[in-house]
């Protein structure tokens, strides 16, 4: 007997298609069965065949260059569709790369499922040193909403349904599904495998608030002299836009949107208090939180907030209530059910709002907006963030249906303030954790999930986290334009190394970098611009093309400052460079 025949005799017997199938087929079929139509990921041992099986089942597989960006795409997909975005990764470091995005999805309440192949259990449990041996389930457990391991192919359909339920029900979040290599490679008769699939019932049941809590909230809102409604990204995620509009316009109460809630009601709506954040915090006597948490983004309810003010909070997770400041009127339920109950009770209520409250906010808005526009007026060359944004603002506000993805330091802060939004779920940014590194992933996810054109406005530092996945935009020919504000650094490009040893400062990148050349490498439409007029023309043409495009925006190296209003935490702010 030859060596070849001996090897063949000892090799594991593969499936005899079409009568037999593997766990990989069962996994792909289970995802299709529950309604998943897109998977984001990066394949390799042991999950490559899962992606092929998914394509065979009619599921679109969007392959990335880095698992973190694939995960950011899946999370964004979940936020925009209310269906879990699915991430597929290999084991070990591939799993770890993806877990960053799944954890971020959990923090931001985006429904997402990360599915990772994993190594054989026994040598991992005994720490015997196996291929990519990592106890992935226990690594993930403390960082995600739920985590499950699947050891047998018969359990795959149940595991997929459980992961789906966990991702979307209650407070949405990221779920990890660990599928072992033996499970993926296991062989079953196809007839037996097909009997495993079932149609789950009531995957995301409504959570109805108590009548008492709704009455309490309505009475408090109606009796307020200076009420305000604060909208968070959870309100946008809920996709109950008409009910929120009805609540605001029926009561006449001014609203303040958090960053990703911009556009849920038009930023230029007469009741928008977008320019009056400090006034709302300091003077409002009752604030209704809808899909928003009193976390660090809202000073945890302290700081400038009126100490005598009271909060109404519409929240699905009862553990969130009172976490930073006492909530006078908690309404625990899903947003749609809570709004339905509130709207039914406000009929016939007489509101005690001070008649000068809204006009005073409108006057303040007019004054502050006029002053803000003065920042955009100077057409500086080399450009500053503001002169560049004067062009971006004109183009994006004339294309309100384009989805804006935005990250960076000054690029994030200034774009958020400069560009008004008019439609819900058309602004995607780094959200609760304020992390950088979501840009290209979220751009791809937004385009794939919606079919709409997307513009990503990126700082040069932020783009560096995910820039290689601009190739994914090009490979899938997505209608996405990436605009890179290059000032040569983190915050700016004029940092000084205090040692004088010739190395760049920690915040210095390369103000002369030509990011447009990266776009050329992948066949995209590219442009290098140095004036606001050039930027306006290039962005207009890029959006119209509905093709991949990259615009390199040259800023002055000294444009930008330390961002985030926490300068005392940055050691550089404590260094006297004049010595």
PDB file of N, CA, C and O in Angstrom, residues 430-466:
ATOM      1  N   UNK A 430     -19.068  57.677  16.828  1.00  0.00           N
ATOM      2  CA  UNK A 430     -18.415  56.769  17.784  1.00  0.00           C
ATOM      3  C   UNK A 430     -19.198  56.623  19.080  1.00  0.00           C
ATOM      4  O   UNK A 430     -18.826  55.826  19.946  1.00  0.00           O
ATOM      5  N   UNK A 431     -20.268  57.370  19.259  1.00  0.00           N
ATOM      6  CA  UNK A 431     -21.284  57.116  20.276  1.00  0.00           C
ATOM      7  C   UNK A 431     -20.749  57.058  21.708  1.00  0.00           C
ATOM      8  O   UNK A 431     -19.856  57.811  22.067  1.00  0.00           O
ATOM      9  N   UNK A 432     -21.288  56.129  22.505  1.00  0.00           N
ATOM     10  CA  UNK A 432     -21.154  56.178  23.959  1.00  0.00           C
ATOM     11  C   UNK A 432     -19.717  56.155  24.447  1.00  0.00           C
ATOM     12  O   UNK A 432     -19.353  56.875  25.372  1.00  0.00           O
ATOM     13  N   UNK A 433     -18.885  55.313  23.861  1.00  0.00           N
ATOM     14  CA  UNK A 433     -17.505  55.220  24.324  1.00  0.00           C
ATOM     15  C   UNK A 433     -16.591  56.258  23.685  1.00  0.00           C
ATOM     16  O   UNK A 433     -15.424  56.366  24.057  1.00  0.00           O
ATOM     17  N   UNK A 434     -17.101  56.969  22.679  1.00  0.00           N
ATOM     18  CA  UNK A 434     -16.310  57.989  21.982  1.00  0.00           C
ATOM     19  C   UNK A 434     -15.002  57.430  21.439  1.00  0.00           C
ATOM     20  O   UNK A 434     -13.979  58.107  21.411  1.00  0.00           O
ATOM     21  N   UNK A 435     -15.037  56.185  20.994  1.00  0.00           N
ATOM     22  CA  UNK A 435     -13.829  55.554  20.475  1.00  0.00           C
ATOM     23  C   UNK A 435     -13.588  55.957  19.019  1.00  0.00           C
ATOM     24  O   UNK A 435     -14.501  56.317  18.299  1.00  0.00           O
ATOM     25  N   UNK A 436     -12.344  55.892  18.597  1.00  0.00           N
ATOM     26  CA  UNK A 436     -12.054  56.002  17.174  1.00  0.00           C
ATOM     27  C   UNK A 436     -11.764  54.600  16.653  1.00  0.00           C
ATOM     28  O   UNK A 436     -11.337  53.723  17.394  1.00  0.00           O
ATOM     29  N   UNK A 437     -11.993  54.407  15.363  1.00  0.00           N
ATOM     30  CA  UNK A 437     -11.740  53.118  14.759  1.00  0.00           C
ATOM     31  C   UNK A 437     -12.989  52.429  14.263  1.00  0.00           C
ATOM     32  O   UNK A 437     -12.996  51.217  14.068  1.00  0.00           O
ATOM     33  N   UNK A 438     -14.062  53.203  14.062  1.00  0.00           N
ATOM     34  CA  UNK A 438     -15.291  52.604  13.549  1.00  0.00           C
ATOM     35  C   UNK A 438     -15.601  53.062  12.121  1.00  0.00           C
ATOM     36  O   UNK A 438     -16.563  52.618  11.521  1.00  0.00           O
ATOM     37  N   UNK A 439     -14.751  53.897  11.545  1.00  0.00           N
ATOM     38  CA  UNK A 439     -15.098  54.617  10.335  1.00  0.00           C
ATOM     39  C   UNK A 439     -15.431  53.776   9.121  1.00  0.00           C
ATOM     40  O   UNK A 439     -16.536  53.830   8.592  1.00  0.00           O
ATOM     41  N   UNK A 440     -14.457  52.996   8.621  1.00  0.00           N
ATOM     42  CA  UNK A 440     -14.711  52.255   7.391  1.00  0.00           C
ATOM     43  C   UNK A 440     -15.728  51.138   7.618  1.00  0.00           C
ATOM     44  O   UNK A 440     -16.569  50.868   6.755  1.00  0.00           O
ATOM     45  N   UNK A 441     -15.680  50.501   8.787  1.00  0.00           N
ATOM     46  CA  UNK A 441     -16.655  49.457   9.071  1.00  0.00           C
ATOM     47  C   UNK A 441     -18.074  49.996   9.072  1.00  0.00           C
ATOM     48  O   UNK A 441     -18.972  49.434   8.434  1.00  0.00           O
ATOM     49  N   UNK A 442     -18.294  51.097   9.781  1.00  0.00           N
ATOM     50  CA  UNK A 442     -19.638  51.670   9.845  1.00  0.00           C
ATOM     51  C   UNK A 442     -20.084  52.203   8.494  1.00  0.00           C
ATOM     52  O   UNK A 442     -21.274  52.152   8.155  1.00  0.00           O
ATOM     53  N   UNK A 443     -19.151  52.696   7.709  1.00  0.00           N
ATOM     54  CA  UNK A 443     -19.480  53.179   6.362  1.00  0.00           C
ATOM     55  C   UNK A 443     -19.995  52.026   5.507  1.00  0.00           C
ATOM     56  O   UNK A 443     -21.030  52.131   4.839  1.00  0.00           O
ATOM     57  N   UNK A 444     -19.281  50.911   5.531  1.00  0.00           N
ATOM     58  CA  UNK A 444     -19.719  49.736   4.770  1.00  0.00           C
ATOM     59  C   UNK A 444     -21.055  49.222   5.299  1.00  0.00           C
ATOM     60  O   UNK A 444     -21.982  48.939   4.534  1.00  0.00           O
ATOM     61  N   UNK A 445     -21.175  49.106   6.627  1.00  0.00           N
ATOM     62  CA  UNK A 445     -22.408  48.598   7.210  1.00  0.00           C
ATOM     63  C   UNK A 445     -23.607  49.447   6.856  1.00  0.00           C
ATOM     64  O   UNK A 445     -24.688  48.932   6.554  1.00  0.00           O
ATOM     65  N   UNK A 446     -23.432  50.768   6.898  1.00  0.00           N
ATOM     66  CA  UNK A 446     -24.541  51.671   6.577  1.00  0.00           C
ATOM     67  C   UNK A 446     -24.954  51.538   5.118  1.00  0.00           C
ATOM     68  O   UNK A 446     -26.148  51.521   4.793  1.00  0.00           O
ATOM     69  N   UNK A 447     -23.982  51.431   4.226  1.00  0.00           N
ATOM     70  CA  UNK A 447     -24.290  51.322   2.799  1.00  0.00           C
ATOM     71  C   UNK A 447     -24.973  49.991   2.481  1.00  0.00           C
ATOM     72  O   UNK A 447     -25.955  49.944   1.733  1.00  0.00           O
ATOM     73  N   UNK A 448     -24.457  48.907   3.051  1.00  0.00           N
ATOM     74  CA  UNK A 448     -25.031  47.586   2.775  1.00  0.00           C
ATOM     75  C   UNK A 448     -26.419  47.455   3.384  1.00  0.00           C
ATOM     76  O   UNK A 448     -27.354  46.930   2.763  1.00  0.00           O
ATOM     77  N   UNK A 449     -26.587  47.958   4.608  1.00  0.00           N
ATOM     78  CA  UNK A 449     -27.869  47.801   5.305  1.00  0.00           C
ATOM     79  C   UNK A 449     -28.986  48.604   4.667  1.00  0.00           C
ATOM     80  O   UNK A 449     -30.150  48.186   4.681  1.00  0.00           O
ATOM     81  N   UNK A 450     -28.652  49.773   4.103  1.00  0.00           N
ATOM     82  CA  UNK A 450     -29.691  50.679   3.615  1.00  0.00           C
ATOM     83  C   UNK A 450     -29.730  50.828   2.100  1.00  0.00           C
ATOM     84  O   UNK A 450     -30.753  51.245   1.555  1.00  0.00           O
ATOM     85  N   UNK A 451     -28.623  50.552   1.422  1.00  0.00           N
ATOM     86  CA  UNK A 451     -28.539  50.801  -0.009  1.00  0.00           C
ATOM     87  C   UNK A 451     -28.355  52.265  -0.346  1.00  0.00           C
ATOM     88  O   UNK A 451     -28.351  52.645  -1.527  1.00  0.00           O
ATOM     89  N   UNK A 452     -28.183  53.108   0.670  1.00  0.00           N
ATOM     90  CA  UNK A 452     -28.058  54.553   0.449  1.00  0.00           C
ATOM     91  C   UNK A 452     -26.592  54.965   0.282  1.00  0.00           C
ATOM     92  O   UNK A 452     -25.674  54.226   0.623  1.00  0.00           O
ATOM     93  N   UNK A 453     -26.421  56.182  -0.239  1.00  0.00           N
ATOM     94  CA  UNK A 453     -25.084  56.759  -0.323  1.00  0.00           C
ATOM     95  C   UNK A 453     -24.627  57.157   1.073  1.00  0.00           C
ATOM     96  O   UNK A 453     -25.429  57.590   1.915  1.00  0.00           O
ATOM     97  N   UNK A 454     -23.324  57.014   1.309  1.00  0.00           N
ATOM     98  CA  UNK A 454     -22.745  57.309   2.612  1.00  0.00           C
ATOM     99  C   UNK A 454     -21.540  58.205   2.408  1.00  0.00           C
ATOM    100  O   UNK A 454     -20.742  57.997   1.485  1.00  0.00           O
ATOM    101  N   UNK A 455     -21.409  59.202   3.275  1.00  0.00           N
ATOM    102  CA  UNK A 455     -20.208  60.041   3.316  1.00  0.00           C
ATOM    103  C   UNK A 455     -19.591  59.895   4.688  1.00  0.00           C
ATOM    104  O   UNK A 455     -20.258  60.121   5.705  1.00  0.00           O
ATOM    105  N   UNK A 456     -18.326  59.506   4.737  1.00  0.00           N
ATOM    106  CA  UNK A 456     -17.591  59.421   6.000  1.00  0.00           C
ATOM    107  C   UNK A 456     -16.654  60.619   6.087  1.00  0.00           C
ATOM    108  O   UNK A 456     -15.806  60.805   5.210  1.00  0.00           O
ATOM    109  N   UNK A 457     -16.826  61.429   7.125  1.00  0.00           N
ATOM    110  CA  UNK A 457     -15.934  62.554   7.375  1.00  0.00           C
ATOM    111  C   UNK A 457     -15.002  62.137   8.498  1.00  0.00           C
ATOM    112  O   UNK A 457     -15.430  61.984   9.647  1.00  0.00           O
ATOM    113  N   UNK A 458     -13.721  61.958   8.170  1.00  0.00           N
ATOM    114  CA  UNK A 458     -12.748  61.331   9.055  1.00  0.00           C
ATOM    115  C   UNK A 458     -11.597  62.275   9.360  1.00  0.00           C
ATOM    116  O   UNK A 458     -11.083  62.957   8.458  1.00  0.00           O
ATOM    117  N   UNK A 459     -11.166  62.288  10.623  1.00  0.00           N
ATOM    118  CA  UNK A 459      -9.889  62.894  10.916  1.00  0.00           C
ATOM    119  C   UNK A 459      -8.782  61.979  10.412  1.00  0.00           C
ATOM    120  O   UNK A 459      -8.981  60.770  10.249  1.00  0.00           O
ATOM    121  N   UNK A 460      -7.584  62.533  10.146  1.00  0.00           N
ATOM    122  CA  UNK A 460      -6.515  61.696   9.619  1.00  0.00           C
ATOM    123  C   UNK A 460      -6.092  60.626  10.617  1.00  0.00           C
ATOM    124  O   UNK A 460      -5.770  59.496  10.238  1.00  0.00           O
ATOM    125  N   UNK A 461      -6.099  60.959  11.900  1.00  0.00           N
ATOM    126  CA  UNK A 461      -5.774  59.953  12.911  1.00  0.00           C
ATOM    127  C   UNK A 461      -6.835  58.862  12.945  1.00  0.00           C
ATOM    128  O   UNK A 461      -6.521  57.666  12.964  1.00  0.00           O
ATOM    129  N   UNK A 462      -8.104  59.242  12.927  1.00  0.00           N
ATOM    130  CA  UNK A 462      -9.196  58.266  12.963  1.00  0.00           C
ATOM    131  C   UNK A 462      -9.154  57.347  11.751  1.00  0.00           C
ATOM    132  O   UNK A 462      -9.354  56.134  11.870  1.00  0.00           O
ATOM    133  N   UNK A 463      -8.870  57.897  10.583  1.00  0.00           N
ATOM    134  CA  UNK A 463      -8.821  57.090   9.372  1.00  0.00           C
ATOM    135  C   UNK A 463      -7.742  56.016   9.465  1.00  0.00           C
ATOM    136  O   UNK A 463      -7.898  54.912   8.932  1.00  0.00           O
ATOM    137  N   UNK A 464      -6.684  56.319  10.185  1.00  0.00           N
ATOM    138  CA  UNK A 464      -5.596  55.364  10.305  1.00  0.00           C
ATOM    139  C   UNK A 464      -5.981  54.066  10.974  1.00  0.00           C
ATOM    140  O   UNK A 464      -5.352  53.027  10.742  1.00  0.00           O
ATOM    141  N   UNK A 465      -7.011  54.080  11.810  1.00  0.00           N
ATOM    142  CA  UNK A 465      -7.450  52.863  12.484  1.00  0.00           C
ATOM    143  C   UNK A 465      -8.053  51.857  11.510  1.00  0.00           C
ATOM    144  O   UNK A 465      -8.016  50.653  11.761  1.00  0.00           O
ATOM    145  N   UNK A 466      -8.668  52.343  10.442  1.00  0.00           N
ATOM    146  CA  UNK A 466      -9.467  51.444   9.592  1.00  0.00           C
ATOM    147  C   UNK A 466      -9.227  51.656   8.107  1.00  0.00           C
ATOM    148  O   UNK A 466      -9.926  51.073   7.282  1.00  0.00           O
TER     149      UNK A 466
END
